[in-house]
Amino acid sequence: SYIIGGFILLCGVLMYLFASYIVKKHSTPANRLLSKIDDKNISQSNEFVKGIRDIKNLNIASYFLQKFKAISLNKRNAEQKSKTIDNFDEEFTYGLAPYIAEVLLYALSIYLIINGQLTVGEFSVLLIYDFDMFYTFVSISRIKKSIYAMEINAKRVAELFDPEIYPKESFGDQTLPNAQGE
């Protein structure tokens, strides 16, 4: 029946649009923030390890530990926010939404059977394939979520080559023409 097909298409598109909205509005900014915090955490760790002798000699280990704790706390909070958004997205988009759509589909099918627009045989076939049809749209939204994550990573890599963010270092313009080790 065209009514059933249209309903399935409408539900699938709505699930896809909602999942895309959640990812673009909440998940992607949270992942960007997490990436920046990771960068800061890594550079802080490198600075701490490289300067461990100086830190010990100057007796400023507590200062660096406080900085490290603050960055770690920010990272944990950002990860919790990101996980909360991801869990909501997973539970609704891949759990609740397909089940709601399936219940509505059954209600519509029963209505159509009562009015003679759908046969019991067609309904039986629909029972076999309905969940797979909804999960096709869910799978497409998962692919889009992966594409957003790859886009964030690609931008981070591109930033490494951006001369405005990381200008090319210059070490002077003087040369020693005839060095003899004196």
PDB file of C-alpha atoms in Angstrom, residues 20-130:
ATOM      1  CA  SER A  20      21.307  14.752  12.344  1.00  0.00           C
ATOM      2  CA  TYR A  21      20.042  17.676  14.426  1.00  0.00           C
ATOM      3  CA  ILE A  22      21.264  16.120  17.677  1.00  0.00           C
ATOM      4  CA  VAL A  23      24.677  15.346  16.217  1.00  0.00           C
ATOM      5  CA  LYS A  24      25.153  18.749  14.594  1.00  0.00           C
ATOM      6  CA  LYS A  25      23.716  20.826  17.443  1.00  0.00           C
ATOM      7  CA  HIS A  26      25.138  19.014  20.466  1.00  0.00           C
ATOM      8  CA  SER A  27      27.497  16.133  19.719  1.00  0.00           C
ATOM      9  CA  THR A  28      29.802  17.888  17.244  1.00  0.00           C
ATOM     10  CA  PRO A  29      30.476  20.962  19.471  1.00  0.00           C
ATOM     11  CA  ALA A  30      31.065  18.683  22.469  1.00  0.00           C
ATOM     12  CA  ASN A  31      33.563  16.637  20.433  1.00  0.00           C
ATOM     13  CA  ARG A  32      35.327  19.814  19.262  1.00  0.00           C
ATOM     14  CA  LEU A  33      35.648  20.989  22.854  1.00  0.00           C
ATOM     15  CA  LEU A  34      36.948  17.570  23.878  1.00  0.00           C
ATOM     16  CA  SER A  35      39.542  17.697  21.080  1.00  0.00           C
ATOM     17  CA  LYS A  36      40.801  21.099  22.223  1.00  0.00           C
ATOM     18  CA  ILE A  37      41.028  19.914  25.809  1.00  0.00           C
ATOM     19  CA  ASP A  38      42.913  16.807  24.643  1.00  0.00           C
ATOM     20  CA  ASP A  39      45.395  19.022  22.776  1.00  0.00           C
ATOM     21  CA  LYS A  40      45.916  21.146  25.878  1.00  0.00           C
ATOM     22  CA  ASN A  41      46.283  18.051  28.059  1.00  0.00           C
ATOM     23  CA  ILE A  42      48.871  16.515  25.739  1.00  0.00           C
ATOM     24  CA  SER A  43      50.932  19.710  25.498  1.00  0.00           C
ATOM     25  CA  GLN A  44      50.790  20.150  29.294  1.00  0.00           C
ATOM     26  CA  SER A  45      51.909  16.559  29.803  1.00  0.00           C
ATOM     27  CA  ASN A  46      54.786  17.009  27.349  1.00  0.00           C
ATOM     28  CA  GLU A  47      55.838  20.230  29.061  1.00  0.00           C
ATOM     29  CA  PHE A  48      55.731  18.510  32.435  1.00  0.00           C
ATOM     30  CA  VAL A  49      57.802  15.528  31.285  1.00  0.00           C
ATOM     31  CA  LYS A  50      60.370  17.599  29.377  1.00  0.00           C
ATOM     32  CA  GLY A  51      60.925  19.972  32.267  1.00  0.00           C
ATOM     33  CA  ILE A  52      60.768  17.476  35.126  1.00  0.00           C
ATOM     34  CA  ARG A  53      64.340  18.250  36.292  1.00  0.00           C
ATOM     35  CA  ASP A  54      63.728  21.999  36.368  1.00  0.00           C
ATOM     36  CA  ILE A  55      60.385  21.499  38.057  1.00  0.00           C
ATOM     37  CA  LYS A  56      62.003  19.411  40.791  1.00  0.00           C
ATOM     38  CA  ASN A  57      64.956  21.794  41.171  1.00  0.00           C
ATOM     39  CA  LEU A  58      62.716  24.849  41.454  1.00  0.00           C
ATOM     40  CA  ASN A  59      60.317  23.003  43.763  1.00  0.00           C
ATOM     41  CA  ILE A  60      57.259  23.924  41.677  1.00  0.00           C
ATOM     42  CA  ALA A  61      55.811  20.439  41.212  1.00  0.00           C
ATOM     43  CA  SER A  62      52.656  21.334  43.144  1.00  0.00           C
ATOM     44  CA  TYR A  63      51.961  24.207  40.736  1.00  0.00           C
ATOM     45  CA  PHE A  64      52.223  21.918  37.712  1.00  0.00           C
ATOM     46  CA  LEU A  65      50.157  19.231  39.402  1.00  0.00           C
ATOM     47  CA  GLN A  66      47.392  21.772  40.056  1.00  0.00           C
ATOM     48  CA  LYS A  67      47.466  22.840  36.408  1.00  0.00           C
ATOM     49  CA  PHE A  68      47.368  19.208  35.334  1.00  0.00           C
ATOM     50  CA  LYS A  69      44.473  18.452  37.713  1.00  0.00           C
ATOM     51  CA  ALA A  70      42.493  21.426  36.390  1.00  0.00           C
ATOM     52  CA  ILE A  71      42.959  20.313  32.785  1.00  0.00           C
ATOM     53  CA  SER A  72      42.094  16.728  33.701  1.00  0.00           C
ATOM     54  CA  LEU A  73      38.935  17.896  35.486  1.00  0.00           C
ATOM     55  CA  ASN A  74      37.904  19.937  32.427  1.00  0.00           C
ATOM     56  CA  LYS A  75      38.516  16.902  30.255  1.00  0.00           C
ATOM     57  CA  ARG A  76      36.434  14.671  32.509  1.00  0.00           C
ATOM     58  CA  ASN A  77      33.555  17.172  32.509  1.00  0.00           C
ATOM     59  CA  ALA A  78      33.700  17.512  28.724  1.00  0.00           C
ATOM     60  CA  GLU A  79      33.776  13.725  28.325  1.00  0.00           C
ATOM     61  CA  GLN A  80      30.757  13.362  30.618  1.00  0.00           C
ATOM     62  CA  LYS A  81      28.840  15.956  28.620  1.00  0.00           C
ATOM     63  CA  SER A  82      29.791  14.270  25.363  1.00  0.00           C
ATOM     64  CA  LYS A  83      28.815  10.832  26.708  1.00  0.00           C
ATOM     65  CA  THR A  84      25.469  12.146  27.987  1.00  0.00           C
ATOM     66  CA  ILE A  85      24.652  13.549  24.556  1.00  0.00           C
ATOM     67  CA  ASP A  86      25.835  10.377  22.818  1.00  0.00           C
ATOM     68  CA  ASN A  87      23.805   8.184  25.190  1.00  0.00           C
ATOM     69  CA  PHE A  88      20.657  10.228  24.588  1.00  0.00           C
ATOM     70  CA  ASP A  89      21.248  10.088  20.851  1.00  0.00           C
ATOM     71  CA  GLU A  90      21.856   6.331  20.944  1.00  0.00           C
ATOM     72  CA  GLU A  91      18.869   5.550  23.170  1.00  0.00           C
ATOM     73  CA  PHE A  92      16.402   7.716  21.312  1.00  0.00           C
ATOM     74  CA  THR A  93      17.534   7.371  17.719  1.00  0.00           C
ATOM     75  CA  TYR A  94      18.510   3.720  17.759  1.00  0.00           C
ATOM     76  CA  GLY A  95      16.158   2.471  20.455  1.00  0.00           C
ATOM     77  CA  LEU A  96      13.000   4.399  21.215  1.00  0.00           C
ATOM     78  CA  ALA A  97      12.273   6.118  17.885  1.00  0.00           C
ATOM     79  CA  PRO A  98      12.155   2.927  15.764  1.00  0.00           C
ATOM     80  CA  TYR A  99       9.872   1.269  18.323  1.00  0.00           C
ATOM     81  CA  ILE A 100       7.517   4.264  18.386  1.00  0.00           C
ATOM     82  CA  ALA A 101       7.450   4.294  14.585  1.00  0.00           C
ATOM     83  CA  GLU A 102       6.754   0.555  14.575  1.00  0.00           C
ATOM     84  CA  VAL A 103       3.822   0.900  16.999  1.00  0.00           C
ATOM     85  CA  LEU A 104       2.381   3.734  14.907  1.00  0.00           C
ATOM     86  CA  LEU A 105       2.859   1.617  11.791  1.00  0.00           C
ATOM     87  CA  TYR A 106       0.918  -1.259  13.381  1.00  0.00           C
ATOM     88  CA  ALA A 107      -1.882   1.095  14.410  1.00  0.00           C
ATOM     89  CA  LEU A 108      -2.057   2.490  10.879  1.00  0.00           C
ATOM     90  CA  SER A 109      -1.984  -1.035   9.431  1.00  0.00           C
ATOM     91  CA  ILE A 110      -4.848  -2.186  11.666  1.00  0.00           C
ATOM     92  CA  TYR A 111      -6.852   0.864  10.648  1.00  0.00           C
ATOM     93  CA  LEU A 112      -6.198   0.102   6.971  1.00  0.00           C
ATOM     94  CA  ILE A 113      -7.136  -3.584   7.457  1.00  0.00           C
ATOM     95  CA  ILE A 114     -10.427  -2.588   9.109  1.00  0.00           C
ATOM     96  CA  ASN A 115     -11.213  -0.237   6.212  1.00  0.00           C
ATOM     97  CA  GLY A 116     -10.271  -2.867   3.624  1.00  0.00           C
ATOM     98  CA  GLN A 117      -7.278  -0.996   2.201  1.00  0.00           C
ATOM     99  CA  LEU A 118      -4.718  -3.561   3.413  1.00  0.00           C
ATOM    100  CA  THR A 119      -4.951  -7.355   3.461  1.00  0.00           C
ATOM    101  CA  VAL A 120      -3.798  -9.601   6.288  1.00  0.00           C
ATOM    102  CA  GLY A 121      -1.230 -11.141   3.904  1.00  0.00           C
ATOM    103  CA  GLU A 122       0.263  -7.729   3.136  1.00  0.00           C
ATOM    104  CA  PHE A 123       0.328  -7.005   6.854  1.00  0.00           C
ATOM    105  CA  SER A 124       2.190 -10.290   7.452  1.00  0.00           C
ATOM    106  CA  VAL A 125       4.855  -9.317   4.931  1.00  0.00           C
ATOM    107  CA  LEU A 126       5.043  -5.911   6.557  1.00  0.00           C
ATOM    108  CA  LEU A 127       5.693  -7.558   9.935  1.00  0.00           C
ATOM    109  CA  ILE A 128       8.713  -9.323   8.478  1.00  0.00           C
ATOM    110  CA  TYR A 129      10.368  -6.234   7.005  1.00  0.00           C
ATOM    111  CA  ASP A 130       9.178  -3.241   9.030  1.00  0.00           C
TER     112      ASP A 130
END
